[in-house]
XYZ file of C-alpha atoms in Angstrom:
469
model
C 0.000 0.000 0.000
C 2.952 2.321 0.668
C 4.057 2.291 -2.988
C 0.532 3.168 -4.060
C 0.555 6.089 -1.654
C 3.821 7.353 -3.122
C 2.380 7.145 -6.626
C -0.736 9.120 -5.769
C -1.157 12.179 -7.955
C -3.769 14.883 -7.872
C -5.776 14.834 -11.058
C -9.169 16.274 -11.855
C -11.433 15.107 -14.653
C -14.067 17.616 -15.644
C -17.435 16.629 -14.226
C -16.181 13.613 -12.260
C -17.445 14.827 -8.910
C -18.925 18.149 -7.991
C -18.359 19.156 -4.411
C -21.461 21.273 -3.965
C -19.340 24.401 -4.320
C -18.955 27.029 -7.011
C -15.885 27.080 -9.196
C -15.282 23.326 -9.300
C -16.933 22.358 -12.566
C -13.956 23.013 -14.849
C -10.623 21.323 -15.327
C -8.103 22.596 -12.811
C -4.441 22.051 -13.585
C -2.210 21.041 -10.687
C 1.511 21.372 -11.432
C 2.785 18.425 -9.393
C 1.713 15.319 -7.469
C 0.664 15.735 -3.872
C 3.840 13.919 -2.766
C 5.897 16.609 -4.519
C 3.992 19.626 -3.286
C 3.847 20.705 0.319
C 0.437 20.059 1.820
C 0.376 23.664 2.968
C 0.592 24.740 -0.693
C -2.062 22.300 -1.878
C -4.526 23.644 0.698
C -3.396 27.268 0.492
C -6.085 28.353 -1.975
C -9.696 27.502 -2.652
C -8.842 26.364 -6.181
C -6.140 23.894 -5.236
C -8.052 22.577 -2.217
C -11.128 21.882 -4.362
C -8.861 20.243 -6.939
C -7.356 18.015 -4.260
C -10.790 16.781 -3.185
C -11.993 16.243 -6.739
C -8.717 14.623 -7.710
C -9.008 12.143 -4.860
C -12.478 11.186 -6.075
C -11.377 11.014 -9.711
C -8.462 8.697 -8.993
C -10.650 6.403 -6.917
C -13.562 6.269 -9.380
C -11.202 5.519 -12.258
C -9.394 2.692 -10.472
C -9.913 -0.868 -11.695
C -11.810 -1.635 -8.492
C -14.628 0.790 -9.202
C -14.512 0.774 -12.999
C -14.544 -3.007 -13.487
C -13.594 -5.361 -10.693
C -16.268 -4.688 -8.079
C -18.984 -5.441 -10.612
C -17.294 -8.223 -12.580
C -15.704 -10.108 -9.689
C -18.756 -9.688 -7.483
C -21.056 -11.040 -10.193
C -18.798 -14.033 -10.913
C -18.355 -14.840 -7.224
C -22.136 -14.825 -6.825
C -24.527 -16.655 -9.152
C -24.833 -14.090 -11.925
C -21.950 -14.193 -14.369
C -19.597 -16.546 -16.233
C -16.361 -15.696 -18.012
C -16.338 -17.386 -21.420
C -12.994 -16.747 -23.068
C -10.722 -18.976 -20.971
C -10.140 -20.173 -17.404
C -8.542 -16.944 -16.146
C -11.343 -16.357 -13.653
C -12.363 -19.916 -12.866
C -11.286 -19.533 -9.245
C -13.703 -16.644 -8.835
C -16.596 -18.442 -10.527
C -15.899 -21.555 -8.421
C -15.131 -19.552 -5.232
C -11.862 -21.453 -4.802
C -9.645 -18.369 -4.518
C -6.639 -18.802 -2.208
C -4.151 -16.137 -1.088
C -1.033 -17.893 -2.411
C -2.468 -18.379 -5.889
C -0.622 -16.468 -8.609
C -3.499 -16.474 -11.104
C -5.004 -13.370 -12.664
C -8.199 -14.111 -10.721
C -6.529 -13.673 -7.333
C -4.459 -10.780 -8.675
C -7.682 -8.942 -9.452
C -9.100 -9.742 -6.011
C -5.902 -8.321 -4.521
C -6.329 -5.179 -6.626
C -9.657 -4.552 -4.896
C -7.766 -4.309 -1.609
C -5.008 -2.051 -2.962
C -7.268 0.228 -5.013
C -9.732 0.793 -2.187
C -7.039 1.395 0.422
C -5.393 3.832 -1.994
C -8.709 5.681 -2.109
C -8.941 5.705 1.683
C -5.447 7.156 1.859
C -6.421 9.926 -0.548
C -9.501 10.891 1.448
C -7.580 10.765 4.737
C -5.066 13.108 3.119
C -7.813 15.532 2.093
C -9.332 15.495 5.599
C -5.969 16.179 7.213
C -4.964 18.867 4.714
C -8.251 20.720 4.884
C -8.445 20.552 8.670
C -4.905 21.889 9.120
C -5.158 24.681 6.558
C -5.294 28.231 7.985
C -6.117 29.636 4.533
C -9.514 28.085 3.849
C -12.848 29.425 5.034
C -14.783 27.423 7.584
C -17.591 26.814 5.087
C -15.202 25.413 2.483
C -13.510 23.231 5.090
C -16.904 21.886 6.143
C -17.874 20.948 2.584
C -14.548 19.411 1.603
C -14.419 17.402 4.820
C -17.984 16.181 4.312
C -17.252 14.992 0.778
C -14.067 13.241 1.867
C -15.769 11.556 4.811
C -18.603 10.347 2.592
C -16.117 8.892 0.127
C -14.043 7.298 2.889
C -17.217 5.684 4.216
C -18.097 4.391 0.754
C -14.624 2.869 0.389
C -14.813 1.192 3.791
C -18.296 -0.130 3.000
C -16.911 -2.037 0.020
C -13.717 -3.071 1.800
C -15.446 -4.564 4.837
C -18.010 -6.347 2.686
C -15.342 -7.851 0.453
C -12.831 -8.890 3.117
C -14.566 -8.793 6.507
C -12.305 -7.547 9.299
C -9.764 -5.043 7.967
C -7.355 -2.479 9.419
C -9.141 0.780 10.164
C -6.780 3.422 8.760
C -7.821 6.984 9.579
C -4.595 8.915 9.022
C -1.792 9.130 6.472
C 1.232 8.614 8.733
C 2.480 5.191 7.653
C 4.687 4.930 10.732
C 1.432 4.665 12.698
C -0.671 2.686 10.225
C 1.668 0.195 8.532
C 1.394 -2.395 11.309
C -2.232 -1.974 12.311
C -4.118 -5.195 13.079
C -7.585 -5.899 11.750
C -10.547 -4.144 13.325
C -13.851 -5.910 13.828
C -16.586 -5.505 11.248
C -18.712 -3.724 13.853
C -15.894 -1.243 14.562
C -15.481 -0.464 10.882
C -19.240 -0.049 10.495
C -19.272 2.301 13.487
C -16.723 4.486 11.706
C -18.700 4.323 8.457
C -21.820 5.491 10.265
C -19.919 8.271 12.046
C -18.525 9.554 8.754
C -21.891 9.399 7.011
C -23.831 11.087 9.813
C -21.285 13.891 9.995
C -21.407 14.301 6.216
C -25.179 14.050 5.964
C -25.748 16.921 8.347
C -23.742 19.428 6.254
C -23.874 18.195 2.650
C -26.090 20.117 0.197
C -29.710 19.097 -0.273
C -29.745 19.799 -4.027
C -27.636 19.433 -7.162
C -27.466 23.188 -7.674
C -23.702 23.185 -8.201
C -24.246 21.105 -11.341
C -28.001 20.940 -11.912
C -27.961 18.798 -15.064
C -25.840 16.042 -13.457
C -26.032 13.810 -10.390
C -22.330 13.936 -9.512
C -22.856 16.184 -6.494
C -22.612 14.299 -3.193
C -25.765 15.318 -1.350
C -27.162 14.624 2.095
C -29.516 12.171 0.369
C -26.540 10.134 -0.847
C -25.348 9.938 2.756
C -28.817 8.824 3.895
C -29.007 6.242 1.088
C -25.678 4.686 2.063
C -26.603 4.870 5.751
C -29.806 2.958 4.987
C -27.733 0.222 3.321
C -25.309 0.023 6.265
C -28.102 -0.026 8.860
C -29.842 -2.799 6.948
C -26.631 -4.821 7.052
C -26.449 -4.492 10.841
C -30.164 -5.318 11.209
C -31.032 -1.917 12.618
C -34.378 -2.052 10.885
C -35.865 1.144 12.280
C -32.814 3.201 11.332
C -32.667 1.643 7.861
C -36.328 2.511 7.331
C -35.795 6.047 8.588
C -32.894 6.844 6.267
C -34.479 5.185 3.227
C -37.689 7.117 3.879
C -35.778 10.410 3.856
C -34.693 9.706 0.301
C -38.027 8.307 -0.851
C -39.821 11.310 0.595
C -37.886 13.451 -1.883
C -39.733 11.609 -4.668
C -41.542 13.991 -6.957
C -39.014 16.745 -6.394
C -35.507 15.314 -6.627
C -36.073 11.590 -7.176
C -38.481 9.599 -9.302
C -38.405 5.976 -10.403
C -37.803 5.851 -14.145
C -41.148 5.063 -15.840
C -41.826 1.555 -17.103
C -41.849 2.774 -20.695
C -38.328 4.202 -20.285
C -36.702 1.541 -18.130
C -33.660 1.363 -20.396
C -32.958 4.974 -19.364
C -32.364 4.272 -15.660
C -28.630 4.896 -16.107
C -28.862 8.080 -18.175
C -26.568 10.829 -16.916
C -28.503 13.183 -14.672
C -31.569 10.931 -14.567
C -34.006 11.560 -11.718
C -33.713 8.031 -10.351
C -30.005 8.547 -9.673
C -28.938 9.620 -6.189
C -25.212 9.595 -6.978
C -23.385 8.972 -10.238
C -19.712 8.870 -11.083
C -18.571 10.931 -14.037
C -17.779 12.123 -16.576
C -20.721 10.850 -18.558
C -20.179 7.977 -20.946
C -20.657 8.128 -24.679
C -20.010 6.130 -27.821
C -16.667 7.894 -28.202
C -15.567 7.848 -24.562
C -13.864 4.470 -24.799
C -16.034 3.179 -21.988
C -16.471 -0.521 -21.399
C -18.816 -1.995 -18.819
C -17.019 -4.609 -16.700
C -14.365 -4.824 -19.430
C -16.869 -5.527 -22.219
C -16.595 -3.680 -25.513
C -20.222 -4.327 -26.485
C -19.524 -5.240 -30.089
C -21.676 -8.143 -31.248
C -19.838 -11.364 -30.503
C -16.986 -9.695 -28.614
C -18.058 -10.003 -24.988
C -16.217 -12.444 -22.767
C -18.884 -12.416 -20.061
C -22.298 -14.043 -20.055
C -25.035 -14.147 -17.467
C -25.636 -17.687 -16.239
C -28.570 -19.598 -17.665
C -29.616 -20.444 -14.090
C -29.764 -16.742 -13.284
C -31.761 -15.918 -16.420
C -34.271 -18.629 -15.540
C -35.250 -16.706 -12.385
C -36.814 -13.851 -14.391
C -40.513 -13.872 -15.121
C -41.207 -13.921 -18.852
C -42.496 -10.357 -19.130
C -39.898 -8.721 -16.869
C -38.601 -5.694 -18.763
C -35.274 -5.931 -16.956
C -34.705 -9.192 -18.855
C -35.578 -7.717 -22.233
C -34.122 -4.211 -21.755
C -31.059 -4.717 -19.539
C -29.732 -7.947 -21.089
C -28.668 -8.482 -24.693
C -28.499 -11.920 -26.251
C -25.662 -12.260 -28.731
C -23.158 -14.862 -29.959
C -19.612 -15.495 -28.794
C -17.556 -18.287 -30.373
C -20.718 -19.625 -32.030
C -22.467 -19.920 -28.647
C -25.420 -17.766 -27.588
C -24.572 -15.689 -24.544
C -26.251 -12.992 -22.529
C -24.561 -9.659 -21.950
C -25.417 -7.374 -19.058
C -26.518 -4.398 -21.158
C -27.556 -1.814 -18.612
C -25.085 0.666 -20.084
C -25.274 1.080 -23.852
C -22.991 4.065 -24.315
C -20.008 1.915 -25.250
C -21.848 0.636 -28.312
C -21.807 3.155 -31.144
C -24.884 1.596 -32.751
C -27.094 2.215 -29.703
C -25.450 5.203 -28.044
C -26.337 8.106 -30.321
C -27.247 11.065 -28.108
C -27.206 8.762 -25.118
C -25.029 10.120 -22.287
C -24.845 7.665 -19.382
C -23.005 7.694 -16.074
C -21.991 4.873 -13.707
C -24.742 4.949 -11.101
C -23.609 4.231 -7.548
C -26.830 4.893 -5.632
C -30.366 4.993 -7.006
C -33.913 5.256 -5.748
C -35.023 1.676 -6.482
C -32.639 0.366 -3.840
C -34.162 2.594 -1.193
C -37.616 1.106 -1.822
C -36.213 -2.414 -1.446
C -34.218 -1.481 1.659
C -37.343 -0.048 3.235
C -39.374 -3.096 2.180
C -36.955 -5.442 3.933
C -36.742 -3.226 7.015
C -40.522 -2.977 7.289
C -40.938 -6.721 6.843
C -38.580 -7.269 9.768
C -40.556 -4.723 11.761
C -43.677 -6.874 11.223
C -45.251 -4.428 8.779
C -45.648 -6.780 5.848
C -48.353 -4.779 4.058
C -46.124 -1.711 3.838
C -43.188 -3.901 2.826
C -45.262 -5.344 -0.003
C -46.150 -1.861 -1.238
C -42.493 -0.846 -1.341
C -41.433 -3.992 -3.162
C -44.255 -3.566 -5.677
C -43.068 -0.042 -6.508
C -39.965 -1.629 -8.013
C -41.707 -4.718 -9.344
C -44.455 -2.905 -11.249
C -41.906 -0.466 -12.694
C -40.375 -3.550 -14.348
C -43.683 -4.275 -16.090
C -44.788 -7.031 -13.714
C -48.087 -7.433 -11.916
C -48.114 -6.345 -8.300
C -47.453 -9.193 -5.886
C -50.081 -10.169 -3.324
C -47.734 -12.346 -1.270
C -48.897 -12.488 2.357
C -46.547 -15.038 3.895
C -43.590 -13.212 5.525
C -41.030 -15.917 4.645
C -42.114 -15.946 1.008
C -42.190 -12.160 0.903
C -38.582 -12.097 2.122
C -37.625 -14.334 -0.812
C -39.614 -12.124 -3.170
C -37.688 -9.039 -1.980
C -34.458 -10.992 -2.474
C -35.517 -11.790 -6.044
C -36.333 -8.154 -6.787
C -32.894 -7.132 -5.520
C -31.318 -9.786 -7.712
C -33.165 -8.739 -10.867
C -32.801 -5.030 -10.234
C -29.099 -4.876 -9.324
C -27.401 -7.729 -11.177
C -23.802 -6.956 -12.097
C -23.793 -3.742 -10.056
C -20.971 -3.312 -7.556
C -21.175 -6.839 -6.021
C -24.635 -6.189 -4.567
C -25.893 -9.755 -5.073
C -22.756 -11.252 -3.467
C -23.105 -8.912 -0.477
C -26.862 -9.415 -0.102
C -26.634 -13.206 -0.054
C -24.139 -13.100 2.795
C -26.033 -10.360 4.635
C -29.205 -12.459 4.677
C -27.360 -15.705 5.477
C -28.361 -17.151 2.122
C -24.924 -17.682 0.570
C -24.600 -21.330 1.603
C -28.115 -22.217 0.470
C -27.971 -20.440 -2.889
C -24.333 -20.701 -3.931
C -23.860 -24.095 -2.289
C -26.712 -25.497 -4.366
C -25.280 -24.029 -7.569
C -21.559 -24.713 -7.136
C -20.129 -28.016 -5.897
C -16.927 -26.135 -5.035
C -18.628 -23.666 -2.667
C -17.368 -23.486 0.934
C -18.555 -21.083 3.668
C -15.153 -19.352 3.899
C -15.700 -17.980 0.387
C -18.267 -15.462 1.690
C -15.261 -13.181 2.156
C -12.188 -12.983 -0.046
C -8.747 -13.839 1.349
C -6.491 -10.948 2.268
C -3.606 -10.371 -0.174
C -0.586 -12.366 0.876
C 1.705 -9.435 0.128
C -0.163 -7.354 2.732
C 0.206 -10.103 5.335
C 3.903 -10.506 4.547
C 4.415 -6.789 5.110
C 2.482 -6.630 8.391
C 3.055 -9.282 11.073
C -0.030 -8.031 12.948
C -2.322 -8.720 9.995
C -3.938 -12.149 10.211
C -5.388 -14.036 7.238
C -9.130 -14.600 7.120
C -10.372 -17.847 8.718
C -9.712 -21.094 6.805
C -7.439 -19.394 4.255
C -4.253 -19.925 6.274
């Protein structure tokens, strides 16, 4: 991780993340990496401080972890996706990954660790630099700190859900952090909640800084991520409360994309989006979704037939978000939520990677309300997502069956998005039942990935995850 820290450079891509402040929409040129410029200089002016915050976000969003690996590896490790071209990722599809393996599969798992910790380092650096700066106004410090704390929380959410117990690094001094032991999952979640609550209370309530985009981190993004974290810790009342805050903005800020336009859920600036990464994608942007180029017959990924069989026949998510094509003379099924990488379907179609969206908040609230013994309200929330997909409203009355129905809606709504299916199966204690039935190679230890061996070799206080020793 130390070498990654030394390689960190400030860079800002126009439109990648708007900090809810004026003056941060345009490209800002920084003459040298943060390791070559005194922190006091970086945070000596409003322009360079804003650039540091946006650059930290840009570098993190554009890492392999966020651009490809979270979605691709998470989908293969769950029950969604196969890799067709060769056996490079067989260990991920079979959940047989081991820390000493030298395959590209384990290398990409390891990159999740390094990329996300590199992001955490960047946001710790922003927090420290902003806090220590005598040159910045209190209001600017508040906003930059809130953005950095939100992003640090987002990074730790993915890290703890991928690896379980991890070191909780909250400063940049490697003499203090290099030998940290793992912290418990509950301790990491406590820090995530603390960061999100602090951010939520000061982040902007609108997208006014960039009104045509959804790249501003708002208080609603903090509430949306809080709802997800509270659901994971079974704090049902708090999950319902935070999800309701976002849903209650429906009609003003947020609206579920209509059934007739379901293919437009991922359009840049769409009203279903709570937070999107940028810049927007286009046919000429060179964008690939999970490494796929989208040309007919060129994809190396295909959704599993067993996964496809779980869709009802008239589910628009099957017909609009999946494309059947041919690879090596075999029919396969591409995740096709994003079409901007395909010049034949992307004309005048700006899209943006969507990190948080309204549909999830309905399903979070449905699950929370079901566990609060309010099944009728849970059913209503689930049906908001279900009917948007062109399906008839469910009338399921049995709580156990309704829980499975909510699980199915999550699966069909969020397939191949940021490992959500892999996380949800473990969160609901369904990994063994679902993945064990599908894969003869499944073992319970595979619910979390092994820690990179190089990290363990460098830190004698860092213990490998159970059963991977």
